[in-house]
Amino acid sequence: MLFQVGGQGTRPTFFEMAAAQQLPASLRAAITYSLGVMALRRPILHKVLDYEDEFFALLMLVLEAHSMRTTDASFSESLYGLRRRAVKTRLKKDALHGNTTDGIQHSGLEKHQKVLSVVFLVVLPYFKSKLHSIYTREREAALQARLWGSGDERFDDADVVDIAGSLVDQTRSSDAELYSRVRILIQIKKAIGACYPWIHAGHEGLAFAYQLLYLLDATGFYSLGLHILGIHVCRATGQELMDASSRISRMRSRERERLRGPPWLKKLQGALLTCMYAVLDYAQTGLIASVFIFKVKTQIPISCTQMTSPRAAFQS
C-alpha cells in the first residue's frame, strides 16, 4: 500500500515529507479515539488508555524497528515509497559553486544509523510526551492554586504522596528518606514545568527552520534528527522496491534455516514466524484500514439518528 504525492527525481517533495511526518500523530489520535469508544462497552480497555503513551510507544517501536530493518525507512516513510540513505560528501571545489546535489553520494544505512533512527522516531517522542503531561499537570496545579489558594497539599502532590506511600511499603524506608524523596520528585516536576516551554519552543523553532530551508531547497535534511544522523530521505524507484522484496524473502529464508530442535519444534517455530511475518506485513495497511472502517461505522449511526430525529419530531 503506497501513497504517491507527486514530484520528480529522487528528492521527495515537501508535501511528501510533511505527510510522512504527520502520519504517526494522526494514527495515534485515531487509535486513541477508537479505544475510547470501545471502552464504553468494554471497561477493561480503560487500562490501556491509562497507559496510552507506553502502549503507543511499544506499538510504534515494533513497527518502526521492523520497517527500518526490512525497508531502510520509517513506518510512515515506507507507506509513501520513501527510503533513507546515508550521506557521503565528497570534497570538491566545484561542488561549492555548482549544483547542490554535486559532491553528495548516497549509500545504505549502517546498523547504528538504523538503531538511532528508531530512537529518534520512538524514544524521544515518548519522553517528549511524558514531559508534556507533567507540564500540563503542573500548569493545572498552578492555576488551581491561583484560583483557590495553595492548600496544605497541591493537586499533583497527592499523586506523589501516594507513590511515596507505596515505596514505603515496599522498601520500608524511614520517614526522613520518604520526605526527601517526595521533595526531590516535587522539585523535579517544578523544574520540568519551568523548562519545558523553552525546550518545546526551541524544538518547534528548529523544526520550522529546517522545514522552511527544505521547502526552499537550501538543504537536503528535513529535520534536525536527520541532520545529526547524516541521512537523506529519497524516493524509492521501482527496482529498489523489487530488490527490497527479494531481500526480505532471503532474510526470512535464512531465519527459517537457523531454526534448531526436533521436527515438531521446527514446525511450531515456523508457524509462529509465519504468523509474525503476516502481522508485520499487513500491520501498515491493517491499522489504517481498520481505523478508517471503525470511524465509518461509528459515524453511520450518528447520521441515521440525525436523519430520523426531524421525522420523529414532525410525526409527534
PDB file of C-alpha atoms in Angstrom:
ATOM      1  CA  MET A   1       0.000   0.000   0.000  1.00  0.00           C
ATOM      2  CA  LEU A   2       1.752   3.120  -1.261  1.00  0.00           C
ATOM      3  CA  PHE A   3       0.637   6.734  -1.459  1.00  0.00           C
ATOM      4  CA  GLN A   4       2.266   8.889  -4.110  1.00  0.00           C
ATOM      5  CA  VAL A   5       2.027  12.666  -3.655  1.00  0.00           C
ATOM      6  CA  GLY A   6       3.904  13.576  -6.809  1.00  0.00           C
ATOM      7  CA  GLY A   7       7.242  15.016  -7.782  1.00  0.00           C
ATOM      8  CA  GLN A   8      10.155  14.023  -9.971  1.00  0.00           C
ATOM      9  CA  GLY A   9      13.614  12.710  -9.219  1.00  0.00           C
ATOM     10  CA  THR A  10      14.858  11.081  -6.063  1.00  0.00           C
ATOM     11  CA  ARG A  11      14.296  14.087  -3.800  1.00  0.00           C
ATOM     12  CA  PRO A  12      10.846  13.912  -2.116  1.00  0.00           C
ATOM     13  CA  THR A  13       8.595  16.916  -2.217  1.00  0.00           C
ATOM     14  CA  PHE A  14       7.860  18.957   0.886  1.00  0.00           C
ATOM     15  CA  PHE A  15       4.306  17.599   0.957  1.00  0.00           C
ATOM     16  CA  GLU A  16       5.536  14.004   0.936  1.00  0.00           C
ATOM     17  CA  MET A  17       7.822  14.663   3.880  1.00  0.00           C
ATOM     18  CA  ALA A  18       5.128  16.583   5.763  1.00  0.00           C
ATOM     19  CA  ALA A  19       2.577  13.821   5.207  1.00  0.00           C
ATOM     20  CA  ALA A  20       5.023  11.157   6.363  1.00  0.00           C
ATOM     21  CA  GLN A  21       5.879  13.167   9.483  1.00  0.00           C
ATOM     22  CA  GLN A  22       2.256  13.829  10.456  1.00  0.00           C
ATOM     23  CA  LEU A  23       1.034  10.270   9.917  1.00  0.00           C
ATOM     24  CA  PRO A  24       2.102   8.836  13.345  1.00  0.00           C
ATOM     25  CA  ALA A  25       0.323  11.639  15.223  1.00  0.00           C
ATOM     26  CA  SER A  26      -2.828  11.172  13.148  1.00  0.00           C
ATOM     27  CA  LEU A  27      -2.660   7.414  13.647  1.00  0.00           C
ATOM     28  CA  ARG A  28      -2.287   7.835  17.406  1.00  0.00           C
ATOM     29  CA  ALA A  29      -5.283  10.179  17.578  1.00  0.00           C
ATOM     30  CA  ALA A  30      -7.399   7.730  15.579  1.00  0.00           C
ATOM     31  CA  ILE A  31      -6.364   4.721  17.696  1.00  0.00           C
ATOM     32  CA  THR A  32      -6.998   6.639  20.936  1.00  0.00           C
ATOM     33  CA  TYR A  33     -10.420   7.689  19.685  1.00  0.00           C
ATOM     34  CA  SER A  34     -11.277   4.138  18.678  1.00  0.00           C
ATOM     35  CA  LEU A  35     -10.163   2.685  22.005  1.00  0.00           C
ATOM     36  CA  GLY A  36     -12.092   5.382  23.858  1.00  0.00           C
ATOM     37  CA  VAL A  37     -15.313   4.488  22.036  1.00  0.00           C
ATOM     38  CA  MET A  38     -14.804   0.740  22.541  1.00  0.00           C
ATOM     39  CA  ALA A  39     -14.010   1.304  26.230  1.00  0.00           C
ATOM     40  CA  LEU A  40     -17.593   2.480  26.745  1.00  0.00           C
ATOM     41  CA  ARG A  41     -18.718  -1.134  26.266  1.00  0.00           C
ATOM     42  CA  ARG A  42     -15.565  -2.893  27.484  1.00  0.00           C
ATOM     43  CA  PRO A  43     -14.238  -1.126  30.594  1.00  0.00           C
ATOM     44  CA  ILE A  44     -11.100  -3.286  30.576  1.00  0.00           C
ATOM     45  CA  LEU A  45      -9.790  -1.084  27.753  1.00  0.00           C
ATOM     46  CA  HIS A  46      -9.553   1.810  30.197  1.00  0.00           C
ATOM     47  CA  LYS A  47      -6.365   0.195  31.498  1.00  0.00           C
ATOM     48  CA  VAL A  48      -4.869   0.585  28.025  1.00  0.00           C
ATOM     49  CA  LEU A  49      -5.940   4.231  27.922  1.00  0.00           C
ATOM     50  CA  ASP A  50      -4.354   4.813  31.334  1.00  0.00           C
ATOM     51  CA  TYR A  51      -1.017   3.843  29.783  1.00  0.00           C
ATOM     52  CA  GLU A  52      -1.630   5.448  26.402  1.00  0.00           C
ATOM     53  CA  ASP A  53       1.925   6.733  25.955  1.00  0.00           C
ATOM     54  CA  GLU A  54       3.511   3.380  26.783  1.00  0.00           C
ATOM     55  CA  PHE A  55       1.075   1.422  24.619  1.00  0.00           C
ATOM     56  CA  PHE A  56       1.569   3.593  21.555  1.00  0.00           C
ATOM     57  CA  ALA A  57       5.354   3.753  22.069  1.00  0.00           C
ATOM     58  CA  LEU A  58       5.553  -0.055  22.252  1.00  0.00           C
ATOM     59  CA  LEU A  59       3.402  -0.406  19.142  1.00  0.00           C
ATOM     60  CA  MET A  60       5.493   2.071  17.169  1.00  0.00           C
ATOM     61  CA  LEU A  61       8.717   0.510  18.456  1.00  0.00           C
ATOM     62  CA  VAL A  62       7.743  -2.828  16.911  1.00  0.00           C
ATOM     63  CA  LEU A  63       6.556  -1.262  13.652  1.00  0.00           C
ATOM     64  CA  GLU A  64       9.476   1.156  13.263  1.00  0.00           C
ATOM     65  CA  ALA A  65      12.097  -1.484  14.084  1.00  0.00           C
ATOM     66  CA  HIS A  66      10.590  -3.916  11.572  1.00  0.00           C
ATOM     67  CA  SER A  67      10.260  -1.248   8.875  1.00  0.00           C
ATOM     68  CA  MET A  68      13.796   0.054   9.436  1.00  0.00           C
ATOM     69  CA  ARG A  69      15.186  -3.484   9.342  1.00  0.00           C
ATOM     70  CA  THR A  70      13.446  -4.526   6.135  1.00  0.00           C
ATOM     71  CA  THR A  71      12.989  -1.336   4.081  1.00  0.00           C
ATOM     72  CA  ASP A  72      15.555   1.188   5.433  1.00  0.00           C
ATOM     73  CA  ALA A  73      12.689   3.590   6.108  1.00  0.00           C
ATOM     74  CA  SER A  74      10.345   4.511   8.890  1.00  0.00           C
ATOM     75  CA  PHE A  75       6.806   3.144   9.113  1.00  0.00           C
ATOM     76  CA  SER A  76       5.237   6.224   7.534  1.00  0.00           C
ATOM     77  CA  GLU A  77       8.043   6.812   5.004  1.00  0.00           C
ATOM     78  CA  SER A  78       7.693   3.309   3.587  1.00  0.00           C
ATOM     79  CA  LEU A  79       3.976   3.977   3.150  1.00  0.00           C
ATOM     80  CA  TYR A  80       4.844   6.848   0.789  1.00  0.00           C
ATOM     81  CA  GLY A  81       7.533   4.911  -1.067  1.00  0.00           C
ATOM     82  CA  LEU A  82      10.460   6.715   0.574  1.00  0.00           C
ATOM     83  CA  ARG A  83      13.807   5.337   1.705  1.00  0.00           C
ATOM     84  CA  ARG A  84      16.567   6.591   3.981  1.00  0.00           C
ATOM     85  CA  ARG A  85      20.084   6.880   2.602  1.00  0.00           C
ATOM     86  CA  ALA A  86      23.340   7.756   4.339  1.00  0.00           C
ATOM     87  CA  VAL A  87      25.001  10.912   3.038  1.00  0.00           C
ATOM     88  CA  LYS A  88      28.644  10.842   1.994  1.00  0.00           C
ATOM     89  CA  THR A  89      30.035  14.206   0.915  1.00  0.00           C
ATOM     90  CA  ARG A  90      32.982  14.408  -1.461  1.00  0.00           C
ATOM     91  CA  LEU A  91      35.174  17.466  -1.077  1.00  0.00           C
ATOM     92  CA  LYS A  92      35.260  19.237  -4.415  1.00  0.00           C
ATOM     93  CA  LYS A  93      35.827  22.899  -5.108  1.00  0.00           C
ATOM     94  CA  ASP A  94      33.349  22.979  -7.954  1.00  0.00           C
ATOM     95  CA  ALA A  95      30.704  21.402  -5.717  1.00  0.00           C
ATOM     96  CA  LEU A  96      30.656  24.537  -3.595  1.00  0.00           C
ATOM     97  CA  HIS A  97      29.664  26.718  -6.545  1.00  0.00           C
ATOM     98  CA  GLY A  98      27.682  24.279  -8.648  1.00  0.00           C
ATOM     99  CA  ASN A  99      24.525  22.273  -8.129  1.00  0.00           C
ATOM    100  CA  THR A 100      23.565  21.492  -4.531  1.00  0.00           C
ATOM    101  CA  THR A 101      23.468  17.770  -5.301  1.00  0.00           C
ATOM    102  CA  ASP A 102      27.034  17.716  -6.578  1.00  0.00           C
ATOM    103  CA  GLY A 103      29.588  16.121  -4.320  1.00  0.00           C
ATOM    104  CA  ILE A 104      26.932  14.098  -2.456  1.00  0.00           C
ATOM    105  CA  GLN A 105      26.698  10.332  -2.595  1.00  0.00           C
ATOM    106  CA  HIS A 106      24.051   8.130  -1.016  1.00  0.00           C
ATOM    107  CA  SER A 107      24.583   4.658   0.387  1.00  0.00           C
ATOM    108  CA  GLY A 108      22.683   2.169   2.503  1.00  0.00           C
ATOM    109  CA  LEU A 109      22.147   2.710   6.204  1.00  0.00           C
ATOM    110  CA  GLU A 110      24.549   1.267   8.715  1.00  0.00           C
ATOM    111  CA  LYS A 111      23.374  -0.641  11.768  1.00  0.00           C
ATOM    112  CA  HIS A 112      23.947   2.203  14.226  1.00  0.00           C
ATOM    113  CA  GLN A 113      22.050   4.586  11.951  1.00  0.00           C
ATOM    114  CA  LYS A 114      19.048   2.261  11.973  1.00  0.00           C
ATOM    115  CA  VAL A 115      19.146   1.958  15.758  1.00  0.00           C
ATOM    116  CA  LEU A 116      19.474   5.718  16.244  1.00  0.00           C
ATOM    117  CA  SER A 117      16.693   6.293  13.721  1.00  0.00           C
ATOM    118  CA  VAL A 118      14.359   4.182  15.860  1.00  0.00           C
ATOM    119  CA  VAL A 119      15.478   6.168  18.915  1.00  0.00           C
ATOM    120  CA  PHE A 120      14.644   9.477  17.201  1.00  0.00           C
ATOM    121  CA  LEU A 121      11.337   8.101  15.921  1.00  0.00           C
ATOM    122  CA  VAL A 122      10.051   6.394  19.099  1.00  0.00           C
ATOM    123  CA  VAL A 123      12.090   7.028  22.252  1.00  0.00           C
ATOM    124  CA  LEU A 124      12.481  10.814  22.026  1.00  0.00           C
ATOM    125  CA  PRO A 125       8.794  11.437  21.146  1.00  0.00           C
ATOM    126  CA  TYR A 126       7.831   9.233  24.101  1.00  0.00           C
ATOM    127  CA  PHE A 127       9.886  11.295  26.539  1.00  0.00           C
ATOM    128  CA  LYS A 128       8.550  14.494  24.980  1.00  0.00           C
ATOM    129  CA  SER A 129       5.007  13.249  25.537  1.00  0.00           C
ATOM    130  CA  LYS A 130       5.743  12.429  29.186  1.00  0.00           C
ATOM    131  CA  LEU A 131       7.308  15.861  29.716  1.00  0.00           C
ATOM    132  CA  HIS A 132       4.245  17.471  28.149  1.00  0.00           C
ATOM    133  CA  SER A 133       1.914  15.568  30.507  1.00  0.00           C
ATOM    134  CA  ILE A 134       3.993  16.620  33.541  1.00  0.00           C
ATOM    135  CA  TYR A 135       3.948  20.238  32.354  1.00  0.00           C
ATOM    136  CA  THR A 136       0.172  20.078  31.863  1.00  0.00           C
ATOM    137  CA  ARG A 137      -0.383  18.806  35.406  1.00  0.00           C
ATOM    138  CA  GLU A 138       1.928  21.471  36.816  1.00  0.00           C
ATOM    139  CA  ARG A 139       0.099  24.164  34.889  1.00  0.00           C
ATOM    140  CA  GLU A 140      -3.286  22.936  36.117  1.00  0.00           C
ATOM    141  CA  ALA A 141      -1.994  22.822  39.700  1.00  0.00           C
ATOM    142  CA  ALA A 142      -0.629  26.372  39.422  1.00  0.00           C
ATOM    143  CA  LEU A 143      -3.939  27.592  38.004  1.00  0.00           C
ATOM    144  CA  GLN A 144      -5.830  25.871  40.795  1.00  0.00           C
ATOM    145  CA  ALA A 145      -3.530  27.428  43.383  1.00  0.00           C
ATOM    146  CA  ARG A 146      -4.204  30.894  41.931  1.00  0.00           C
ATOM    147  CA  LEU A 147      -7.961  30.378  41.955  1.00  0.00           C
ATOM    148  CA  TRP A 148      -8.434  28.585  45.267  1.00  0.00           C
ATOM    149  CA  GLY A 149      -5.197  29.322  47.069  1.00  0.00           C
ATOM    150  CA  SER A 150      -2.357  26.964  47.904  1.00  0.00           C
ATOM    151  CA  GLY A 151      -3.593  24.497  50.479  1.00  0.00           C
ATOM    152  CA  ASP A 152      -1.577  22.174  52.600  1.00  0.00           C
ATOM    153  CA  GLU A 153      -1.331  19.774  49.722  1.00  0.00           C
ATOM    154  CA  ARG A 154      -1.305  20.534  45.998  1.00  0.00           C
ATOM    155  CA  PHE A 155      -3.365  18.618  43.477  1.00  0.00           C
ATOM    156  CA  ASP A 156      -0.418  16.940  41.829  1.00  0.00           C
ATOM    157  CA  ASP A 157       1.397  16.397  45.136  1.00  0.00           C
ATOM    158  CA  ALA A 158      -1.267  13.905  46.200  1.00  0.00           C
ATOM    159  CA  ASP A 159      -0.131  11.535  43.466  1.00  0.00           C
ATOM    160  CA  VAL A 160       3.449  11.906  44.637  1.00  0.00           C
ATOM    161  CA  VAL A 161       2.434  11.118  48.222  1.00  0.00           C
ATOM    162  CA  ASP A 162       0.546   8.008  47.069  1.00  0.00           C
ATOM    163  CA  ILE A 163       3.572   6.843  45.117  1.00  0.00           C
ATOM    164  CA  ALA A 164       5.812   7.549  48.067  1.00  0.00           C
ATOM    165  CA  GLY A 165       3.439   5.599  50.329  1.00  0.00           C
ATOM    166  CA  SER A 166       3.747   2.542  48.132  1.00  0.00           C
ATOM    167  CA  LEU A 167       7.505   2.971  48.206  1.00  0.00           C
ATOM    168  CA  VAL A 168       7.364   2.891  51.993  1.00  0.00           C
ATOM    169  CA  ASP A 169       5.510  -0.408  51.979  1.00  0.00           C
ATOM    170  CA  GLN A 170       7.956  -1.910  49.534  1.00  0.00           C
ATOM    171  CA  THR A 171      11.267  -0.592  50.792  1.00  0.00           C
ATOM    172  CA  ARG A 172      10.350   0.100  54.482  1.00  0.00           C
ATOM    173  CA  SER A 173      12.359   3.280  54.413  1.00  0.00           C
ATOM    174  CA  SER A 174      12.318   5.811  57.206  1.00  0.00           C
ATOM    175  CA  ASP A 175      10.131   8.917  57.273  1.00  0.00           C
ATOM    176  CA  ALA A 176      13.113  11.156  56.651  1.00  0.00           C
ATOM    177  CA  GLU A 177      14.073   9.301  53.474  1.00  0.00           C
ATOM    178  CA  LEU A 178      10.454   9.341  52.348  1.00  0.00           C
ATOM    179  CA  TYR A 179      10.202  13.088  52.896  1.00  0.00           C
ATOM    180  CA  SER A 180      13.404  13.710  50.956  1.00  0.00           C
ATOM    181  CA  ARG A 181      12.210  11.579  48.036  1.00  0.00           C
ATOM    182  CA  VAL A 182       8.907  13.420  47.922  1.00  0.00           C
ATOM    183  CA  ARG A 183      10.651  16.784  47.925  1.00  0.00           C
ATOM    184  CA  ILE A 184      13.049  15.646  45.181  1.00  0.00           C
ATOM    185  CA  LEU A 185      10.152  14.466  43.000  1.00  0.00           C
ATOM    186  CA  ILE A 186       8.311  17.739  43.556  1.00  0.00           C
ATOM    187  CA  GLN A 187      11.409  19.789  42.694  1.00  0.00           C
ATOM    188  CA  ILE A 188      11.991  17.740  39.537  1.00  0.00           C
ATOM    189  CA  LYS A 189       8.407  18.288  38.421  1.00  0.00           C
ATOM    190  CA  LYS A 190       8.680  22.011  39.126  1.00  0.00           C
ATOM    191  CA  ALA A 191      11.909  22.184  37.095  1.00  0.00           C
ATOM    192  CA  ILE A 192      10.265  20.349  34.209  1.00  0.00           C
ATOM    193  CA  GLY A 193       7.270  22.684  34.368  1.00  0.00           C
ATOM    194  CA  ALA A 194       9.586  25.700  34.193  1.00  0.00           C
ATOM    195  CA  CYS A 195      11.947  24.414  31.481  1.00  0.00           C
ATOM    196  CA  TYR A 196       9.525  22.581  29.184  1.00  0.00           C
ATOM    197  CA  PRO A 197       8.102  25.694  27.440  1.00  0.00           C
ATOM    198  CA  TRP A 198      11.624  26.750  26.431  1.00  0.00           C
ATOM    199  CA  ILE A 199      12.501  23.234  25.286  1.00  0.00           C
ATOM    200  CA  HIS A 200       9.274  22.989  23.310  1.00  0.00           C
ATOM    201  CA  ALA A 201       9.761  26.418  21.744  1.00  0.00           C
ATOM    202  CA  GLY A 202      13.331  25.582  20.745  1.00  0.00           C
ATOM    203  CA  HIS A 203      12.294  22.256  19.244  1.00  0.00           C
ATOM    204  CA  GLU A 204       9.442  23.792  17.271  1.00  0.00           C
ATOM    205  CA  GLY A 205      11.648  26.656  16.098  1.00  0.00           C
ATOM    206  CA  LEU A 206      14.350  24.297  14.804  1.00  0.00           C
ATOM    207  CA  ALA A 207      11.723  22.104  13.143  1.00  0.00           C
ATOM    208  CA  PHE A 208      10.209  25.138  11.392  1.00  0.00           C
ATOM    209  CA  ALA A 209      13.635  26.361  10.282  1.00  0.00           C
ATOM    210  CA  TYR A 210      14.604  23.013   8.769  1.00  0.00           C
ATOM    211  CA  GLN A 211      11.236  22.637   7.040  1.00  0.00           C
ATOM    212  CA  LEU A 212      11.487  26.137   5.589  1.00  0.00           C
ATOM    213  CA  LEU A 213      15.025  25.508   4.342  1.00  0.00           C
ATOM    214  CA  TYR A 214      13.932  22.192   2.850  1.00  0.00           C
ATOM    215  CA  LEU A 215      10.998  23.875   1.125  1.00  0.00           C
ATOM    216  CA  LEU A 216      13.359  26.484  -0.347  1.00  0.00           C
ATOM    217  CA  ASP A 217      15.758  23.698  -1.456  1.00  0.00           C
ATOM    218  CA  ALA A 218      18.504  25.134   0.730  1.00  0.00           C
ATOM    219  CA  THR A 219      19.189  21.834   2.496  1.00  0.00           C
ATOM    220  CA  GLY A 220      18.570  18.159   1.948  1.00  0.00           C
ATOM    221  CA  PHE A 221      17.733  17.457   5.599  1.00  0.00           C
ATOM    222  CA  TYR A 222      14.084  17.773   6.541  1.00  0.00           C
ATOM    223  CA  SER A 223      14.686  17.724  10.314  1.00  0.00           C
ATOM    224  CA  LEU A 224      17.420  18.156  12.886  1.00  0.00           C
ATOM    225  CA  GLY A 225      17.396  14.433  13.669  1.00  0.00           C
ATOM    226  CA  LEU A 226      18.126  13.527  10.064  1.00  0.00           C
ATOM    227  CA  HIS A 227      20.914  16.113  10.001  1.00  0.00           C
ATOM    228  CA  ILE A 228      22.507  14.682  13.151  1.00  0.00           C
ATOM    229  CA  LEU A 229      22.358  11.143  11.749  1.00  0.00           C
ATOM    230  CA  GLY A 230      23.595  12.274   8.310  1.00  0.00           C
ATOM    231  CA  ILE A 231      20.608  10.790   6.462  1.00  0.00           C
ATOM    232  CA  HIS A 232      18.711  11.946   3.403  1.00  0.00           C
ATOM    233  CA  VAL A 233      15.206  10.700   2.655  1.00  0.00           C
ATOM    234  CA  CYS A 234      14.962   9.717  -1.021  1.00  0.00           C
ATOM    235  CA  ARG A 235      12.165   8.483  -3.220  1.00  0.00           C
ATOM    236  CA  ALA A 236      12.464   4.763  -3.935  1.00  0.00           C
ATOM    237  CA  THR A 237      12.471   3.546  -7.516  1.00  0.00           C
ATOM    238  CA  GLY A 238      10.588   0.526  -8.809  1.00  0.00           C
ATOM    239  CA  GLN A 239      13.777  -1.506  -8.958  1.00  0.00           C
ATOM    240  CA  GLU A 240      14.555  -0.669  -5.329  1.00  0.00           C
ATOM    241  CA  LEU A 241      11.104  -1.810  -4.263  1.00  0.00           C
ATOM    242  CA  MET A 242      11.598  -5.112  -6.084  1.00  0.00           C
ATOM    243  CA  ASP A 243      15.060  -5.529  -4.557  1.00  0.00           C
ATOM    244  CA  ALA A 244      13.612  -4.862  -1.116  1.00  0.00           C
ATOM    245  CA  SER A 245      11.008  -7.600  -1.600  1.00  0.00           C
ATOM    246  CA  SER A 246      13.642 -10.113  -2.658  1.00  0.00           C
ATOM    247  CA  ARG A 247      15.901  -9.076   0.232  1.00  0.00           C
ATOM    248  CA  ILE A 248      13.071  -9.644   2.715  1.00  0.00           C
ATOM    249  CA  SER A 249      12.460 -13.097   1.232  1.00  0.00           C
ATOM    250  CA  ARG A 250      16.131 -14.031   1.554  1.00  0.00           C
ATOM    251  CA  MET A 251      16.271 -12.672   5.106  1.00  0.00           C
ATOM    252  CA  ARG A 252      13.277 -14.730   6.171  1.00  0.00           C
ATOM    253  CA  SER A 253      14.553 -17.872   4.499  1.00  0.00           C
ATOM    254  CA  ARG A 254      17.824 -17.530   6.417  1.00  0.00           C
ATOM    255  CA  GLU A 255      15.881 -17.117   9.648  1.00  0.00           C
ATOM    256  CA  ARG A 256      13.971 -20.325   8.924  1.00  0.00           C
ATOM    257  CA  GLU A 257      17.221 -22.168   8.247  1.00  0.00           C
ATOM    258  CA  ARG A 258      18.534 -21.145  11.665  1.00  0.00           C
ATOM    259  CA  LEU A 259      15.737 -22.994  13.469  1.00  0.00           C
ATOM    260  CA  ARG A 260      17.044 -25.789  15.667  1.00  0.00           C
ATOM    261  CA  GLY A 261      15.394 -28.656  17.506  1.00  0.00           C
ATOM    262  CA  PRO A 262      13.125 -31.653  16.799  1.00  0.00           C
ATOM    263  CA  PRO A 263      10.923 -31.623  13.670  1.00  0.00           C
ATOM    264  CA  TRP A 264       7.757 -30.794  15.638  1.00  0.00           C
ATOM    265  CA  LEU A 265       9.520 -27.863  17.299  1.00  0.00           C
ATOM    266  CA  LYS A 266      10.744 -26.569  13.938  1.00  0.00           C
ATOM    267  CA  LYS A 267       7.193 -26.736  12.567  1.00  0.00           C
ATOM    268  CA  LEU A 268       5.877 -24.840  15.591  1.00  0.00           C
ATOM    269  CA  GLN A 269       8.573 -22.195  15.286  1.00  0.00           C
ATOM    270  CA  GLY A 270       7.961 -21.928  11.545  1.00  0.00           C
ATOM    271  CA  ALA A 271       4.230 -21.431  12.120  1.00  0.00           C
ATOM    272  CA  LEU A 272       4.919 -18.718  14.703  1.00  0.00           C
ATOM    273  CA  LEU A 273       7.327 -16.990  12.319  1.00  0.00           C
ATOM    274  CA  THR A 274       4.744 -17.136   9.527  1.00  0.00           C
ATOM    275  CA  CYS A 275       2.105 -15.558  11.777  1.00  0.00           C
ATOM    276  CA  MET A 276       4.540 -12.885  12.917  1.00  0.00           C
ATOM    277  CA  TYR A 277       5.552 -12.072   9.333  1.00  0.00           C
ATOM    278  CA  ALA A 278       1.893 -11.819   8.288  1.00  0.00           C
ATOM    279  CA  VAL A 279       1.048  -9.481  11.165  1.00  0.00           C
ATOM    280  CA  LEU A 280       4.034  -7.231  10.480  1.00  0.00           C
ATOM    281  CA  ASP A 281       3.471  -7.182   6.713  1.00  0.00           C
ATOM    282  CA  TYR A 282      -0.191  -6.207   6.969  1.00  0.00           C
ATOM    283  CA  ALA A 283       0.094  -4.002  10.052  1.00  0.00           C
ATOM    284  CA  GLN A 284       0.748  -0.940   7.913  1.00  0.00           C
ATOM    285  CA  THR A 285      -2.363  -1.395   5.788  1.00  0.00           C
ATOM    286  CA  GLY A 286      -4.407  -3.057   8.506  1.00  0.00           C
ATOM    287  CA  LEU A 287      -4.010  -0.280  11.074  1.00  0.00           C
ATOM    288  CA  ILE A 288      -5.059   2.468   8.693  1.00  0.00           C
ATOM    289  CA  ALA A 289      -7.880   0.438   7.127  1.00  0.00           C
ATOM    290  CA  SER A 290      -9.288  -0.801  10.456  1.00  0.00           C
ATOM    291  CA  VAL A 291      -9.315   2.688  11.975  1.00  0.00           C
ATOM    292  CA  PHE A 292     -10.983   4.092   8.844  1.00  0.00           C
ATOM    293  CA  ILE A 293     -13.657   1.348   8.846  1.00  0.00           C
ATOM    294  CA  PHE A 294     -14.261   1.783  12.562  1.00  0.00           C
ATOM    295  CA  LYS A 295     -14.767   5.533  12.219  1.00  0.00           C
ATOM    296  CA  VAL A 296     -17.172   4.972   9.312  1.00  0.00           C
ATOM    297  CA  LYS A 297     -19.214   2.531  11.412  1.00  0.00           C
ATOM    298  CA  THR A 298     -19.361   4.962  14.309  1.00  0.00           C
ATOM    299  CA  GLN A 299     -20.443   7.833  12.069  1.00  0.00           C
ATOM    300  CA  ILE A 300     -23.261   5.902  10.352  1.00  0.00           C
ATOM    301  CA  PRO A 301     -25.481   5.576  13.471  1.00  0.00           C
ATOM    302  CA  ILE A 302     -24.946   9.266  14.247  1.00  0.00           C
ATOM    303  CA  SER A 303     -26.005  10.301  10.758  1.00  0.00           C
ATOM    304  CA  CYS A 304     -29.002   7.955  10.917  1.00  0.00           C
ATOM    305  CA  THR A 305     -30.210   9.470  14.193  1.00  0.00           C
ATOM    306  CA  GLN A 306     -29.794  12.945  12.767  1.00  0.00           C
ATOM    307  CA  MET A 307     -31.901  11.994   9.756  1.00  0.00           C
ATOM    308  CA  THR A 308     -34.661  10.266  11.737  1.00  0.00           C
ATOM    309  CA  SER A 309     -34.972  12.764  14.583  1.00  0.00           C
ATOM    310  CA  PRO A 310     -36.655  15.550  12.487  1.00  0.00           C
ATOM    311  CA  ARG A 311     -39.122  12.999  11.085  1.00  0.00           C
ATOM    312  CA  ALA A 312     -39.996  11.792  14.567  1.00  0.00           C
ATOM    313  CA  ALA A 313     -40.448  15.348  15.724  1.00  0.00           C
ATOM    314  CA  PHE A 314     -42.737  16.088  12.758  1.00  0.00           C
ATOM    315  CA  GLN A 315     -44.856  12.980  13.412  1.00  0.00           C
ATOM    316  CA  SER A 316     -45.173  13.824  17.089  1.00  0.00           C
TER     317      SER A 316
END
